[in-house]
Amino acid sequence: MSKRETITKLPQAFYARPTLEVAPDLLGKYLIYKAATGRIAARIVEVEGYLPVDDPACHAARGLTRRNRPMFGPPGRSYIYFIYGMYHCLNFVTEQDGTPGAVLLRAAEVVAGRELLVFPRGGKRTDRYPLSGPGKLCRAFGLSMDQNDLDLTGDRLYLEDRHENDVTIKQSPRIGIKVGVDHPWRFYDANSSAVTRPR
DNA sequence: GTAGTGATTTTCT
DNA sequence: GAAAATCACTACA
């Protein structure tokens, strides 16, 4: 306990900012999820921003739909969608209420609750299995549509600020999209080995 | 080691 | 009916 070790839950005001300000700030923060079986904590190392304007890759680019409705709501909530018939992706809603914007969580390092994670092939080789990818991450956490539109200032799913400053932030184009690739809105911690590997 | 493709279902046109 | 903010497996060098 040398320095300040105050751990604070990120307030709604943290999310109520432009997406491109929130996204890099998320690196080095900790994601806490209280599952039915216990508590999981992971350090965020890779995210992508999806903006309300000038972003054809954003789900909200074509207006409000049933799926992207949480993005149009108030900030500080979760937005989870199902894709490719088998994977879920977790986002944090940003911007003001009524303005669609979100940050996709792409990769994290588990620091607590590793034994609670769900892995492919029935849970073999759980050691050192990286949460490198949005689909993997949600599967490991057991996230599904049941956790969609949760309040991130609540107790079930939230982020902690542990005041880490040893994050080397880099940015690059986003991954897995076909339009809007020219926007470098992916942010990651260059010190982490859990970030998505380039193809 | 890299490259290519099947899986599988929700959502929107 | 087609596409989707992905992953893991298979084939081949």
PDB file of N, CA and C in Angstrom, chain A residues 4 8 16 22 31 46 57 67-68 93 101 103-105 107 110 127 142 150 160-161 165 167 174 182 185 193 198:
ATOM      1  N   ARG A   4      -1.507   5.538  -3.553  1.00  0.00           N
ATOM      2  CA  ARG A   4      -2.966   5.455  -3.523  1.00  0.00           C
ATOM      3  C   ARG A   4      -3.386   4.192  -4.245  1.00  0.00           C
ATOM      4  N   THR A   8     -11.851   2.644  -8.007  1.00  0.00           N
ATOM      5  CA  THR A   8     -13.153   3.279  -8.163  1.00  0.00           C
ATOM      6  C   THR A   8     -13.894   2.721  -9.365  1.00  0.00           C
ATOM      7  N   ALA A  16     -19.998   9.245 -21.023  1.00  0.00           N
ATOM      8  CA  ALA A  16     -20.771  10.307 -21.693  1.00  0.00           C
ATOM      9  C   ALA A  16     -19.863  11.310 -22.381  1.00  0.00           C
ATOM     10  N   VAL A  22     -13.215   8.167 -25.177  1.00  0.00           N
ATOM     11  CA  VAL A  22     -13.465   7.078 -24.235  1.00  0.00           C
ATOM     12  C   VAL A  22     -12.626   5.848 -24.577  1.00  0.00           C
ATOM     13  N   LEU A  31     -12.390  -4.891 -16.266  1.00  0.00           N
ATOM     14  CA  LEU A  31     -13.774  -5.305 -16.453  1.00  0.00           C
ATOM     15  C   LEU A  31     -14.144  -6.303 -15.363  1.00  0.00           C
ATOM     16  N   GLU A  46      -7.501  -4.092 -25.510  1.00  0.00           N
ATOM     17  CA  GLU A  46      -7.779  -3.794 -26.912  1.00  0.00           C
ATOM     18  C   GLU A  46      -9.251  -3.430 -27.105  1.00  0.00           C
ATOM     19  N   ALA A  57     -19.184   1.491 -40.907  1.00  0.00           N
ATOM     20  CA  ALA A  57     -19.045   0.181 -40.265  1.00  0.00           C
ATOM     21  C   ALA A  57     -19.868   0.080 -38.986  1.00  0.00           C
ATOM     22  N   ARG A  67     -31.818  -4.234 -33.145  1.00  0.00           N
ATOM     23  CA  ARG A  67     -30.588  -4.726 -32.550  1.00  0.00           C
ATOM     24  C   ARG A  67     -29.755  -3.623 -31.907  1.00  0.00           C
ATOM     25  N   ASN A  68     -29.599  -2.493 -32.617  1.00  0.00           N
ATOM     26  CA  ASN A  68     -28.667  -1.492 -32.116  1.00  0.00           C
ATOM     27  C   ASN A  68     -29.305  -0.473 -31.173  1.00  0.00           C
ATOM     28  N   VAL A  93     -21.600   1.507 -24.345  1.00  0.00           N
ATOM     29  CA  VAL A  93     -22.263   2.628 -25.019  1.00  0.00           C
ATOM     30  C   VAL A  93     -21.663   3.956 -24.558  1.00  0.00           C
ATOM     31  N   GLY A 101     -23.266   5.574 -30.307  1.00  0.00           N
ATOM     32  CA  GLY A 101     -21.819   5.415 -30.298  1.00  0.00           C
ATOM     33  C   GLY A 101     -21.480   4.314 -29.317  1.00  0.00           C
ATOM     34  N   VAL A 103     -18.036   1.456 -27.870  1.00  0.00           N
ATOM     35  CA  VAL A 103     -16.677   0.938 -27.944  1.00  0.00           C
ATOM     36  C   VAL A 103     -16.749  -0.575 -27.823  1.00  0.00           C
ATOM     37  N   LEU A 104     -16.217  -1.249 -28.833  1.00  0.00           N
ATOM     38  CA  LEU A 104     -16.202  -2.713 -28.836  1.00  0.00           C
ATOM     39  C   LEU A 104     -15.005  -3.214 -28.037  1.00  0.00           C
ATOM     40  N   LEU A 105     -15.264  -4.079 -27.073  1.00  0.00           N
ATOM     41  CA  LEU A 105     -14.188  -4.691 -26.302  1.00  0.00           C
ATOM     42  C   LEU A 105     -13.646  -5.881 -27.076  1.00  0.00           C
ATOM     43  N   ALA A 107     -10.203  -7.409 -26.556  1.00  0.00           N
ATOM     44  CA  ALA A 107      -9.289  -8.331 -25.882  1.00  0.00           C
ATOM     45  C   ALA A 107      -9.026  -7.876 -24.454  1.00  0.00           C
ATOM     46  N   VAL A 110      -7.186 -11.918 -18.169  1.00  0.00           N
ATOM     47  CA  VAL A 110      -7.899 -12.307 -16.956  1.00  0.00           C
ATOM     48  C   VAL A 110      -6.977 -12.184 -15.740  1.00  0.00           C
ATOM     49  N   ASP A 127      -5.080 -23.051 -19.247  1.00  0.00           N
ATOM     50  CA  ASP A 127      -3.924 -22.224 -18.892  1.00  0.00           C
ATOM     51  C   ASP A 127      -3.469 -21.397 -20.069  1.00  0.00           C
ATOM     52  N   GLY A 142     -19.227 -16.012 -20.716  1.00  0.00           N
ATOM     53  CA  GLY A 142     -20.593 -16.507 -20.669  1.00  0.00           C
ATOM     54  C   GLY A 142     -21.609 -15.418 -20.951  1.00  0.00           C
ATOM     55  N   LEU A 150     -27.232  -3.733 -20.035  1.00  0.00           N
ATOM     56  CA  LEU A 150     -27.076  -3.670 -18.578  1.00  0.00           C
ATOM     57  C   LEU A 150     -26.488  -2.315 -18.198  1.00  0.00           C
ATOM     58  N   GLU A 160     -13.610  -0.985 -13.473  1.00  0.00           N
ATOM     59  CA  GLU A 160     -12.879  -0.380 -12.366  1.00  0.00           C
ATOM     60  C   GLU A 160     -11.670   0.379 -12.895  1.00  0.00           C
ATOM     61  N   ASP A 161     -11.405   1.509 -12.259  1.00  0.00           N
ATOM     62  CA  ASP A 161     -10.190   2.260 -12.553  1.00  0.00           C
ATOM     63  C   ASP A 161      -9.199   1.990 -11.425  1.00  0.00           C
ATOM     64  N   ASN A 165      -0.825   3.488 -15.030  1.00  0.00           N
ATOM     65  CA  ASN A 165      -0.302   4.436 -16.003  1.00  0.00           C
ATOM     66  C   ASN A 165       0.718   3.811 -16.948  1.00  0.00           C
ATOM     67  N   VAL A 167       0.468   2.022 -19.514  1.00  0.00           N
ATOM     68  CA  VAL A 167      -0.165   1.549 -20.731  1.00  0.00           C
ATOM     69  C   VAL A 167       0.449   2.253 -21.934  1.00  0.00           C
ATOM     70  N   ARG A 174      -9.382  -0.754 -37.864  1.00  0.00           N
ATOM     71  CA  ARG A 174     -10.196  -1.761 -37.192  1.00  0.00           C
ATOM     72  C   ARG A 174     -10.167  -3.086 -37.951  1.00  0.00           C
ATOM     73  N   ASP A 182     -10.489   2.601 -43.436  1.00  0.00           N
ATOM     74  CA  ASP A 182      -9.477   3.656 -43.463  1.00  0.00           C
ATOM     75  C   ASP A 182      -9.432   4.459 -42.161  1.00  0.00           C
ATOM     76  N   TRP A 185      -9.402   3.474 -35.799  1.00  0.00           N
ATOM     77  CA  TRP A 185     -10.098   3.641 -34.531  1.00  0.00           C
ATOM     78  C   TRP A 185      -9.993   2.404 -33.636  1.00  0.00           C
ATOM     79  N   SER A 193       0.445  -9.147 -24.533  1.00  0.00           N
ATOM     80  CA  SER A 193       0.557 -10.232 -25.508  1.00  0.00           C
ATOM     81  C   SER A 193      -0.819 -10.788 -25.845  1.00  0.00           C
ATOM     82  N   PRO A 198      -2.213  -9.908 -35.793  1.00  0.00           N
ATOM     83  CA  PRO A 198      -2.441  -9.553 -37.202  1.00  0.00           C
ATOM     84  C   PRO A 198      -2.458 -10.805 -38.065  1.00  0.00           C
TER      85      PRO A 198
END
